[in-house]
Amino acid sequence: MAITPNYYETLYITRPDLPEEDLAKIQQKLQDSISNNQGEIVKAEKWAERELAYEIQDHKRGIYYILVFKALPDASKEIEKHLQFYNTDILRFMTLKITEEAANKNKKSKEDKTPKAEPEPAPKVEAEPEPAPKVEAEPEPAPKVEAEPEPAPKVEAEPESAPEVEAESAVSENAEEVKVESEAKAETSEEVKSTQEEGGTQ
Amino acid sequence: MDSRRDRGRYFTKKKVCRFCTETIEMDYKNVDLLSRFITDRKKIVPRRNSGLCAYHQRQLATTIKRSRFMALLPYTVLH
């Protein structure tokens, strides 16, 4: 059975003060190991420079680079070996196998690719029907899920009215009478309380 | 256990899995999306709160863990 090339995506973080030459050297090695395994680079670019969520080797910031490529499985091993070798400069790296569609979606942003005669004849045709930019844009309008993670606060929130009533009664002279009245008024809050107690005893 | 029963009594609205209804792709680089599915303490939101189906909840957990490894999301609030 012939081994077929796969699509991979490697994300790696370099330390922010890495000199350009060193970075170029590392990237050259990655490129070599791809081309040695009948591969081709779909995308290689800087993704972001951002604050790390936690410190890695005392670095608080890092520069993220992304590399999408198509190659034989050995290429990913080789790449990870290279990245591991420079582990003082490369803080983290991760390679994932991705689908062809995902890879081609990335490719769309970089359209000056020359299509090769390999089994990749119609990336553009496949890329067009995808509503790719929308997928990225959509996650914004629906923060609903986070908004209601605790469905219980109503019951807890209402008893607040009861302490207020008590505070008012403490201010007035004839506290007990007022309290009785206020209790009558605040039937709803009392009901909530009683239901809570029932719930507790059940 | 009682509280859960009570909760069911008061809130009958059923959530539908967001990833099934909308065409969102789960990507470990999409920090804005994933950060909605972690708690204040940076734990992964359980299924009863996230409202996801089992399949997507599993995917979500994996994706968040990948994101954590790449220092895009924190593991805890303590570091």
XYZ file of C-alpha atoms in Angstrom:
281
model
C 0.000 0.000 0.000
C 1.417 3.274 -1.034
C 1.747 5.962 1.567
C -0.205 8.988 0.531
C 0.669 12.524 1.557
C -1.418 14.220 4.190
C -2.103 17.773 5.113
C -0.591 19.053 8.323
C -0.739 22.220 10.272
C 2.078 23.173 12.591
C 1.794 26.029 15.015
C 4.922 27.008 16.889
C 5.774 29.748 19.325
C 9.135 31.443 19.263
C 10.499 33.640 21.966
C 9.860 37.285 21.132
C 13.521 38.345 21.119
C 14.611 35.758 18.590
C 16.903 37.306 15.953
C 15.729 37.239 12.362
C 18.640 35.126 11.157
C 17.954 32.382 13.638
C 14.329 32.305 12.710
C 15.195 32.168 9.029
C 17.578 29.306 9.726
C 14.914 27.319 11.538
C 12.321 27.991 8.891
C 14.754 26.918 6.214
C 15.213 23.601 7.979
C 11.491 23.088 8.169
C 11.155 23.877 4.512
C 13.890 21.419 3.652
C 12.339 18.612 5.589
C 9.069 19.181 3.786
C 10.610 19.213 0.354
C 12.606 16.093 1.210
C 9.346 14.236 1.723
C 7.628 15.107 -1.539
C 5.782 17.857 0.161
C 4.776 21.374 -0.546
C 4.039 24.310 1.676
C 0.511 25.591 1.512
C 0.978 28.441 3.899
C 3.805 29.692 6.064
C 3.246 32.905 7.908
C 3.340 34.729 11.176
C 0.045 34.240 12.925
C 0.257 36.612 15.836
C 2.396 38.028 18.548
C 0.544 37.766 21.783
C 0.646 37.439 25.503
C 1.026 33.835 26.578
C -1.683 32.524 28.856
C 1.031 31.373 31.229
C 4.775 31.756 31.345
C 6.884 29.354 29.346
C 10.584 29.342 30.217
C 10.066 32.735 31.884
C 8.712 34.252 28.684
C 5.471 36.149 28.974
C 5.024 36.882 25.290
C 5.557 34.806 22.221
C 5.352 35.017 18.461
C 3.150 32.443 16.826
C 3.992 31.100 13.403
C 1.785 28.823 11.389
C 2.868 26.367 8.768
C 0.409 24.449 6.644
C 1.874 21.852 4.364
C 1.175 18.700 2.467
C 3.691 15.931 2.758
C 4.331 12.341 3.660
C 3.931 11.427 7.315
C 7.695 11.367 7.842
C 7.862 15.085 7.213
C 5.879 15.896 10.310
C 8.184 13.743 12.394
C 11.197 15.455 10.940
C 9.728 18.878 11.559
C 8.981 18.065 15.155
C 12.535 16.834 15.548
C 13.882 20.132 14.264
C 11.611 22.161 16.470
C 12.546 20.068 19.468
C 16.208 20.644 18.732
C 15.763 24.411 19.025
C 13.776 24.162 22.178
C 15.323 27.249 23.735
C 14.050 29.380 20.849
C 10.878 27.471 20.099
C 8.749 27.548 23.208
C 5.959 25.286 22.040
C 4.954 23.529 18.871
C 2.134 21.312 17.798
C 1.442 19.536 14.544
C -2.022 18.425 13.640
C -3.262 16.457 10.709
C -5.938 18.484 8.990
C -8.391 17.833 6.235
C -7.803 18.890 2.703
C -10.682 21.365 2.857
C -9.222 23.070 5.882
C -5.868 23.309 4.169
C -7.361 24.744 1.017
C -9.300 27.268 2.981
C -6.005 28.516 4.288
C -4.677 28.519 0.808
C -7.322 30.892 -0.378
C -5.696 33.756 1.431
C -2.549 33.122 -0.542
C -3.561 32.851 -4.166
C -0.221 33.053 -5.901
C 0.275 29.322 -5.607
C 1.277 27.501 -8.740
C -0.746 24.313 -8.985
C 1.407 21.255 -9.435
C 0.670 18.106 -11.368
C 0.194 16.139 -8.182
C -3.176 14.722 -7.039
C -4.356 18.165 -6.164
C -6.008 19.274 -9.330
C -8.967 21.265 -8.161
C -8.307 23.166 -5.008
C -9.881 26.326 -6.339
C -13.092 24.670 -7.380
C -13.472 23.188 -3.950
C -12.461 26.339 -2.257
C -15.108 28.487 -3.868
C -18.310 26.935 -2.530
C -16.957 27.163 0.984
C -18.265 30.141 2.886
C -14.913 30.378 4.548
C -14.739 33.975 5.751
C -18.179 33.753 7.269
C -17.187 30.912 9.515
C -14.505 33.063 11.022
C -16.759 36.057 11.365
C -19.782 34.378 12.864
C -18.707 33.370 16.357
C -19.336 36.934 17.497
C -23.113 37.235 17.603
C -23.888 34.428 19.994
C -22.528 34.930 23.503
C -25.806 33.523 24.789
C -24.352 30.300 26.002
C -22.024 32.047 28.382
C -24.701 34.453 29.453
C -26.795 31.759 31.076
C -24.493 29.196 32.547
C -26.146 29.387 35.966
C -29.815 28.739 35.668
C -30.437 28.905 39.396
C -29.867 32.509 40.478
C -33.532 33.513 40.381
C -34.386 31.583 43.455
C -31.345 32.875 45.221
C -31.794 36.419 44.069
C -35.260 36.963 45.407
C -34.664 36.416 49.112
C -32.750 39.682 48.982
C -36.047 41.494 49.267
C -36.691 39.896 52.621
C -33.609 41.240 54.444
C -34.424 44.678 53.111
C -37.842 44.530 54.675
C -36.307 43.568 57.953
C -33.877 46.422 57.764
C -36.711 48.872 57.228
C -38.598 47.504 60.185
C -35.557 47.896 62.390
C -35.537 51.583 61.566
C -39.159 52.108 62.540
C -40.202 52.112 66.217
C -42.926 49.495 66.258
C -40.870 46.928 64.572
C -43.081 43.924 65.040
C -46.220 45.381 63.512
C -44.416 46.609 60.515
C -42.775 43.293 60.179
C -46.090 41.498 60.141
C -47.399 43.855 57.522
C -44.320 43.624 55.459
C -44.436 39.887 55.678
C -47.953 39.989 54.371
C -46.833 42.203 51.551
C -43.788 40.166 50.799
C -45.739 36.997 50.386
C -43.979 36.233 47.218
C -40.565 36.297 48.761
C -41.823 34.159 51.635
C -43.175 31.650 49.195
C -39.843 31.448 47.541
C -38.255 30.890 50.920
C -40.683 28.174 51.850
C -40.230 26.415 48.562
C -36.529 26.544 49.109
C -36.924 24.992 52.529
C -39.155 22.321 51.150
C -36.627 21.647 48.525
C -33.988 21.332 51.192
C -35.972 18.943 53.336
C -37.215 16.740 50.573
C -30.037 16.561 43.622
C -33.038 18.411 44.905
C -31.752 21.608 43.496
C -31.398 20.004 40.138
C -34.991 18.856 40.221
C -36.091 22.351 41.203
C -34.091 23.822 38.429
C -35.873 21.595 35.996
C -39.183 22.748 37.367
C -38.456 26.410 36.890
C -36.497 26.286 33.647
C -37.905 24.137 30.955
C -36.151 25.890 28.079
C -34.090 23.400 26.183
C -30.833 24.439 24.639
C -29.820 23.137 21.259
C -26.208 22.453 20.470
C -24.689 25.544 18.924
C -22.209 23.676 16.844
C -24.963 21.589 15.307
C -27.229 24.493 14.422
C -24.625 26.978 13.280
C -21.768 26.415 10.903
C -18.981 27.163 13.308
C -15.793 25.253 13.030
C -14.053 24.279 16.186
C -10.522 25.514 15.970
C -8.029 25.634 18.780
C -6.774 28.980 17.476
C -10.181 30.609 17.839
C -9.638 31.869 21.358
C -12.643 34.178 21.446
C -14.988 31.327 20.773
C -13.385 28.865 23.169
C -13.148 31.327 26.009
C -16.932 31.354 26.137
C -16.821 27.725 27.137
C -14.574 28.074 30.142
C -15.584 29.221 33.592
C -14.135 32.020 35.678
C -11.830 29.442 37.160
C -10.793 28.422 33.650
C -12.464 25.051 33.830
C -14.256 23.605 30.851
C -17.965 24.336 31.107
C -19.933 21.119 31.665
C -22.413 19.902 29.164
C -25.436 20.805 31.256
C -24.358 24.436 31.053
C -22.798 24.611 27.642
C -25.813 22.947 26.065
C -23.728 21.083 23.543
C -24.420 17.633 22.231
C -22.149 14.827 23.376
C -20.183 14.756 20.158
C -19.402 18.442 20.140
C -18.731 18.563 23.853
C -16.035 15.944 23.373
C -14.599 17.920 20.493
C -14.731 21.071 22.539
C -12.800 19.478 25.381
C -10.059 18.324 23.031
C -9.894 21.684 21.339
C -9.635 23.571 24.608
C -6.878 21.275 25.769
C -4.938 21.901 22.582
C -5.434 25.582 23.030
C -4.149 25.354 26.565
C -1.037 23.559 25.476
C -0.241 26.322 23.018
C -0.622 28.887 25.808
C -3.669 30.424 24.167
C -5.854 29.564 27.127
C -4.763 29.185 30.740
C -4.986 25.930 32.631
C -5.864 27.607 35.928
C -6.132 31.072 37.414
C -3.098 30.357 39.542
C -0.274 30.859 37.149
